[in-house]
Short mmCIF file of C-alpha atoms in Angstrom, two decimals:
data_model
loop_
_atom_site.label_atom_id
_atom_site.label_comp_id
_atom_site.label_asym_id
_atom_site.label_seq_id
_atom_site.Cartn_x
_atom_site.Cartn_y
_atom_site.Cartn_z
CA MET A 1 86.91 72.44 135.45
CA ALA A 2 86.70 74.84 132.48
CA ILE A 3 83.49 76.12 130.94
CA GLU A 4 83.35 75.28 127.24
CA PRO A 5 82.63 78.11 124.76
CA PHE A 6 79.14 78.58 123.35
CA LEU A 7 77.97 75.79 120.99
CA THR A 8 81.37 74.06 120.88
CA THR A 9 80.37 70.84 122.65
CA ARG A 10 78.27 67.95 121.39
CA PRO A 11 75.56 68.27 124.12
CA GLN A 12 75.07 71.98 123.34
CA ARG A 13 74.70 71.40 119.60
CA ALA A 14 72.47 68.36 120.13
CA PHE A 15 70.16 70.28 122.50
CA ILE A 16 69.64 72.94 119.82
CA ALA A 17 69.20 70.35 117.06
CA THR A 18 66.55 68.40 119.02
CA LYS A 19 63.62 70.51 117.93
CA ALA A 20 60.31 69.19 116.66
CA ILE A 21 60.56 70.70 113.17
CA VAL A 22 58.57 67.68 111.99
CA VAL A 23 55.67 69.03 114.04
CA LEU A 24 55.52 72.18 111.94
CA VAL A 25 55.53 70.05 108.79
CA MET A 26 52.62 67.94 110.10
CA VAL A 27 50.61 71.02 111.09
CA ALA A 28 51.35 72.70 107.74
CA ILE A 29 50.10 69.60 105.87
CA THR A 30 46.95 69.63 108.01
CA PHE A 31 46.44 73.31 107.25
CA ARG A 32 46.84 72.69 103.53
CA LEU A 33 44.40 69.76 103.44
CA VAL A 34 41.72 71.75 105.24
CA ASP A 35 42.41 74.91 103.25
CA ASP A 36 41.60 73.05 100.03
CA LYS A 37 38.13 72.13 101.31
CA VAL A 38 36.83 74.86 103.62
CA ARG A 39 37.04 78.57 104.30
CA PHE A 40 38.60 79.48 107.62
CA THR A 41 35.58 81.08 109.23
CA ASP A 42 33.70 80.32 112.43
CA GLY A 43 34.79 76.96 113.89
CA TYR A 44 37.32 76.33 111.14
CA LYS A 45 39.50 79.18 112.43
CA THR A 46 40.92 76.66 114.95
CA LEU A 47 43.30 75.28 112.32
CA PRO A 48 45.18 78.48 111.31
CA CYS A 49 45.37 79.47 114.98
CA TYR A 50 46.83 76.05 115.80
CA LEU A 51 49.49 76.47 113.11
CA ALA A 52 50.36 80.00 114.26
CA LEU A 53 50.54 78.91 117.91
CA PHE A 54 52.91 76.05 117.21
CA ALA A 55 55.09 78.18 114.93
CA LEU A 56 55.34 80.76 117.72
CA ALA A 57 56.10 78.01 120.27
CA GLU A 58 58.89 76.50 118.16
CA VAL A 59 60.57 79.88 117.55
CA PHE A 60 60.17 80.81 121.22
CA GLU A 61 61.66 77.51 122.39
CA LEU A 62 64.60 77.82 119.99
CA LEU A 63 65.40 81.36 121.17
CA MET A 64 65.10 80.24 124.81
CA ALA A 65 67.50 77.35 124.14
CA PHE A 66 70.10 79.63 122.52
CA ASP A 67 69.79 82.08 125.42
CA ALA A 68 70.07 79.34 128.05
CA LEU A 69 73.16 77.80 126.42
CA GLN A 70 74.89 81.15 125.97
CA MET A 71 74.25 82.15 129.59
CA ARG A 72 74.91 78.62 130.94
CA ASN A 73 71.52 78.89 132.64
CA VAL A 74 70.53 75.46 133.99
CA ILE A 75 67.28 76.88 135.40
CA GLN A 76 66.16 77.95 131.94
CA LEU A 77 67.07 74.54 130.50
CA ILE A 78 64.76 72.96 133.08
CA GLY A 79 62.06 75.45 132.06
CA ILE A 80 62.49 74.40 128.42
CA LEU A 81 61.95 70.75 129.38
CA PHE A 82 58.64 71.63 131.09
CA PHE A 83 57.67 73.86 128.16
CA HIS A 84 58.32 71.03 125.70
CA LEU A 85 56.17 68.71 127.82
CA ALA A 86 53.39 71.32 127.77
CA LEU A 87 53.63 71.45 123.98
CA MET A 88 53.08 67.71 123.84
CA ILE A 89 49.92 68.06 125.95
CA ALA A 90 48.67 70.94 123.78
CA ALA A 91 49.29 68.89 120.62
CA ALA A 92 47.36 65.96 122.10
CA LEU A 93 44.43 68.24 122.99
CA GLN A 94 44.44 69.59 119.47
CA VAL A 95 43.52 66.15 118.08
CA HIS A 96 40.15 66.39 119.85
CA GLN A 97 39.68 70.06 119.01
CA THR A 98 40.43 69.55 115.30
CA LYS A 99 37.85 66.75 115.19
CA THR A 100 35.33 68.99 116.96
CA ALA A 101 35.92 71.72 114.37
CA LEU A 102 35.58 69.41 111.35
CA VAL A 103 33.05 66.73 112.31
CA LYS A 104 29.65 68.41 112.55
CA PHE A 105 27.44 65.36 112.02
CA ARG A 106 27.76 62.04 113.83
CA GLY A 107 25.27 60.01 111.84
CA CYS A 108 26.17 60.21 108.14
CA ASP A 109 24.91 56.86 106.86
CA SER A 110 22.16 58.24 104.67
CA THR A 111 23.71 61.56 103.63
CA PHE A 112 27.47 61.47 103.12
CA ASN A 113 29.31 64.76 103.60
CA GLU A 114 33.06 64.70 102.90
CA ILE A 115 33.79 67.76 105.02
CA ASN A 116 31.51 67.43 108.05
CA CYS A 117 31.20 63.65 108.51
CA ASP A 118 33.43 61.07 110.19
CA GLY A 119 34.22 57.97 108.17
CA PRO A 120 36.39 56.58 105.35
CA GLY A 121 37.16 59.18 102.68
CA THR A 122 36.22 62.19 104.81
CA LEU A 123 38.40 65.23 105.43
CA TRP A 124 38.84 64.33 109.12
CA ARG A 125 40.17 60.86 108.28
CA ARG A 126 42.78 62.38 105.93
CA VAL A 127 43.81 64.95 108.53
CA GLU A 128 43.78 62.61 111.54
CA PRO A 129 47.19 60.88 111.01
CA PHE A 130 49.02 64.19 110.79
CA VAL A 131 47.53 65.67 113.99
CA ILE A 132 48.28 62.40 115.84
CA VAL A 133 51.92 62.34 114.68
CA ALA A 134 52.59 65.80 116.21
CA PRO A 135 52.33 64.86 119.94
CA CYS A 136 54.20 61.59 119.25
CA VAL A 137 57.15 63.44 117.70
CA ILE A 138 57.19 66.03 120.48
CA GLY A 139 57.21 63.23 123.08
CA ALA A 140 60.13 61.45 121.40
CA SER A 141 62.14 64.68 121.13
CA TRP A 142 61.39 65.41 124.81
CA LEU A 143 63.12 62.16 125.82
CA SER A 144 66.11 63.22 123.73
CA LEU A 145 66.15 66.66 125.39
CA CYS A 146 66.16 65.00 128.82
CA TYR A 147 69.23 62.97 127.89
CA TRP A 148 71.17 65.99 126.61
CA PHE A 149 70.08 68.02 129.64
CA ARG A 150 71.96 65.57 131.88
CA GLU A 151 75.10 66.17 129.85
CA LEU A 152 74.67 69.94 129.96
CA TYR A 153 73.97 69.92 133.71
CA ALA A 154 77.40 68.36 134.27
CA GLU A 155 79.04 70.70 131.75
CA PHE A 156 77.58 73.88 133.29
CA GLY A 157 78.25 72.85 136.88
CA TRP A 158 80.82 75.60 137.40
CA ALA A 159 78.96 78.41 135.64
CA ILE A 160 77.27 79.78 138.77
CA PHE A 161 80.63 79.69 140.57
CA HIS A 162 82.12 81.94 137.88
CA VAL A 163 79.31 84.45 138.43
CA VAL A 164 78.96 84.79 142.21
CA GLY A 165 81.75 82.69 143.70
CA ALA A 166 81.46 79.98 146.32
CA ASN A 167 79.26 81.78 148.88
CA PRO A 168 76.13 79.58 149.31
CA LYS A 169 73.88 82.55 150.17
CA MET A 170 75.01 84.45 147.06
CA LYS A 171 74.42 81.35 144.92
CA THR A 172 70.90 80.96 146.32
CA MET A 173 70.01 84.61 145.71
CA TYR A 174 71.33 84.44 142.14
CA ARG A 175 69.37 81.24 141.51
CA TYR A 176 66.14 82.96 142.54
CA TYR A 177 66.98 85.82 140.19
CA GLN A 178 67.46 83.32 137.34
CA ILE A 179 64.15 81.65 138.17
CA MET A 180 62.38 85.03 138.16
CA ILE A 181 63.72 86.01 134.73
CA CYS A 182 62.86 82.57 133.35
CA LEU A 183 59.29 82.79 134.71
CA LEU A 184 58.80 86.22 133.14
CA LYS A 185 59.75 84.81 129.72
CA PHE A 186 57.26 81.97 130.02
CA ASP A 187 54.61 84.39 131.30
CA PHE A 188 55.06 86.27 128.04
CA PHE A 189 54.48 83.16 125.92
CA CYS A 190 51.39 82.05 127.87
CA PHE A 191 49.85 85.51 127.66
CA THR A 192 50.58 85.64 123.92
CA GLY A 193 49.09 82.16 123.42
CA VAL A 194 45.85 82.97 125.24
CA THR A 195 45.50 86.35 123.52
CA MET A 196 46.15 84.87 120.06
CA GLN A 197 43.45 82.23 120.52
CA LEU A 198 40.92 84.74 121.83
CA LEU A 199 41.51 87.25 119.04
CA ILE A 200 41.67 84.78 116.13
CA ILE A 201 39.05 82.21 117.11
CA VAL A 202 36.63 83.56 119.69
CA LEU A 203 36.15 87.30 119.89
CA HIS A 204 34.35 89.44 117.33
CA ARG A 205 35.98 92.67 116.22
CA ASP A 206 32.97 94.77 117.20
CA SER A 207 32.71 93.35 120.75
CA ALA A 208 33.80 95.22 123.88
CA GLU A 209 35.83 92.22 125.02
CA PHE A 210 37.87 92.36 121.79
CA GLY A 211 38.81 95.98 122.52
CA VAL A 212 39.70 95.23 126.14
CA THR A 213 41.90 92.30 125.05
CA ILE A 214 43.73 94.49 122.51
CA ALA A 215 44.23 97.22 125.11
CA ALA A 216 45.63 94.70 127.60
CA ILE A 217 48.49 93.64 125.28
CA PRO A 218 50.80 96.68 125.71
CA VAL A 219 49.95 96.89 129.43
CA VAL A 220 50.99 93.29 130.11
CA LEU A 221 54.11 93.52 127.92
CA MET A 222 55.17 96.69 129.73
CA LEU A 223 54.55 95.00 133.08
CA LEU A 224 56.80 92.05 132.17
CA ILE A 225 59.57 94.25 130.77
CA LEU A 226 59.56 96.64 133.74
CA CYS A 227 59.48 93.75 136.20
CA GLY A 228 62.50 92.16 134.50
CA LEU A 229 64.35 95.49 134.54
CA ALA A 230 63.45 96.11 138.19
CA VAL A 231 64.63 92.70 139.43
CA GLN A 232 67.83 92.98 137.39
CA ARG A 233 68.72 96.54 138.43
CA GLU A 234 67.14 96.20 141.90
CA ILE A 235 64.84 99.22 141.49
CA ARG A 236 62.49 98.98 144.45
CA TRP A 237 59.67 101.31 143.39
CA ILE A 238 59.27 99.71 139.95
CA MET A 239 59.38 96.25 141.50
CA SER A 240 56.69 97.24 144.02
CA ILE A 241 54.36 98.48 141.25
CA SER A 242 55.07 95.36 139.15
CA LEU A 243 54.20 93.02 142.03
CA ALA A 244 50.98 94.95 142.75
CA LEU A 245 49.89 94.76 139.10
CA MET A 246 50.85 91.09 138.99
CA LEU A 247 48.60 90.39 141.96
CA ALA A 248 45.73 92.24 140.27
CA SER A 249 46.30 90.25 137.04
CA LEU A 250 45.55 86.99 138.86
CA THR A 251 41.85 87.90 138.64
CA TYR A 252 42.11 86.95 134.93
CA LEU A 253 41.24 83.42 136.06
CA TYR A 254 37.57 84.52 135.87
CA LYS A 255 37.84 83.75 132.13
CA LEU A 256 37.37 80.08 133.00
CA VAL A 257 33.80 80.86 134.03
CA ARG A 258 33.04 82.23 130.55
CA PHE A 259 34.52 79.12 128.88
CA TYR A 260 31.96 76.87 130.61
CA SER A 261 29.02 79.20 131.26
CA PRO A 262 25.82 78.10 129.44
CA VAL A 263 25.52 81.63 128.04
CA SER A 264 28.92 81.67 126.30
CA ARG A 265 30.13 78.05 126.16
CA GLU A 266 29.26 77.63 122.45
CA GLN A 267 31.48 80.59 121.63
CA TYR A 268 34.50 78.65 122.94
CA ALA A 269 33.48 75.17 121.71
CA THR A 270 36.35 74.53 119.27
CA THR A 271 39.13 75.86 121.50
CA ARG A 272 37.82 75.37 125.06
CA ALA A 273 40.29 72.62 126.04
CA THR A 274 43.41 74.48 124.87
CA LEU A 275 42.22 77.80 126.29
CA THR A 276 41.49 76.14 129.65
CA VAL A 277 44.97 74.62 129.81
CA PHE A 278 46.66 77.87 128.74
CA THR A 279 44.65 79.95 131.24
CA ILE A 280 45.36 77.61 134.18
CA VAL A 281 49.06 77.38 133.30
CA ALA A 282 49.26 81.16 132.91
CA PHE A 283 47.60 81.60 136.32
CA LEU A 284 50.02 79.15 137.99
CA LEU A 285 53.03 80.76 136.30
CA LEU A 286 51.91 84.24 137.31
CA SER A 287 51.34 83.07 140.90
CA ALA A 288 54.82 81.53 140.99
CA THR A 289 56.28 84.71 139.48
CA PHE A 290 54.64 86.80 142.20
CA VAL A 291 56.00 84.57 144.99
CA VAL A 292 59.52 84.41 143.53
CA GLY A 293 59.35 88.16 142.85
CA ILE A 294 58.78 88.84 146.54
CA ARG A 295 61.78 86.65 147.39
CA CYS A 296 63.95 88.53 144.88
CA PHE A 297 62.70 91.86 146.27
CA LEU A 298 63.87 90.81 149.75
CA ASP A 299 67.32 90.04 148.28
CA PHE A 300 67.82 93.56 146.92
CA ASP A 301 71.01 95.35 148.11
CA ARG A 302 72.55 92.14 149.41
CA GLY A 303 75.48 91.86 147.01
CA VAL A 304 74.30 90.23 143.76
CA LEU A 305 73.60 93.40 141.77
CA ASP A 306 77.01 93.46 140.04
CA SER A 307 76.72 89.83 139.00
CA LYS A 308 73.21 90.32 137.56
CA VAL A 309 74.11 93.49 135.66
CA ASN A 310 77.38 92.18 134.20
CA VAL A 311 75.80 88.98 132.89
CA ALA A 312 72.78 90.92 131.56
CA MET A 313 75.11 93.30 129.69
CA GLY A 314 76.14 90.43 127.44
CA GLN A 315 78.94 88.78 129.38
CA SER A 316 78.43 85.04 129.74
CA PRO A 317 79.57 83.26 132.90
CA LEU A 318 82.67 82.24 130.93
CA GLN A 319 83.61 85.89 130.43
CA TYR A 320 82.49 87.29 133.78
CA GLN A 321 84.43 86.02 136.75
CA GLY A 322 83.53 88.69 139.28
CA GLY A 323 82.76 86.12 141.96
CA VAL A 324 86.04 84.27 141.63
CA PRO A 325 89.15 85.74 143.23
CA VAL A 326 91.95 85.57 140.65
CA SER A 327 95.40 84.87 142.04
CA HIS A 328 98.80 85.31 140.36
CA ARG A 329 100.36 82.15 139.09
CA ILE A 330 103.95 81.37 138.25
CA SER A 331 104.27 79.24 135.14
CA ILE A 332 107.36 77.12 134.54
CA GLU A 333 107.71 76.04 130.93
#
């Protein structure tokens, strides 16, 4: 069975096309409606952060899809399906958080306030349909992605064979390497999502926590990049440092205490649900990355280095056939 070139088959093109662009339109309309009525300060900062987060997620998912299709990486396609499902959950949570940010007064019978009340003619009632449409569209597109994934799974069935050959142990080791690289990419997005929400919505510029969060950005990015380089090139000392730092980073879960502590809970009121989900998911992803990283570390110097390096240098499984012994053929025409 031959591997089809990049973006030449219907399932490949359809997988790329199935993106919730409508979601960005809905969020942009929401942003515009609120922008006409309020200034984005204090609790209202939830809306621009929501728009920025979804824009980042859509671009990230599109780049991941292109990368997965070019590399014939079934593992990454599965990761995209889970990521898309997580987006649907985040969009559903945002319905509640947007209402929390806008509706300040529950009883508005005597004094009507267009911006801060809940009822016919209020800002929340005009915004509500658009924030509800977003998770519905993402859910529908997720079902479409699942269908096209089945087609791509069959199409890419021979890709791993072209990389490492038919040896089951080699295939297993390469699969763990693919999982590790995929996890590192999603670690990056979760970290970016949490940091963006903290910096835009919660933290004040003159606070110590703001400075610590800013300082952590290059450290974490460097950790992810070096870890990816170490697992790809099988550099033991860098991988050892990366795993140690990864284990230390798991203590970031303490943030959950601040989200719900009586002392600081009001500070996180408009974004607590999304931040909680992002923090827990980031913790689980980082834990999985640490475990898979140990497994990849144990597979160093066992024969998959050439396959990893050649594919990473830009050769797709279609181009790189290092694992497949090529025999001479006699053609009679």
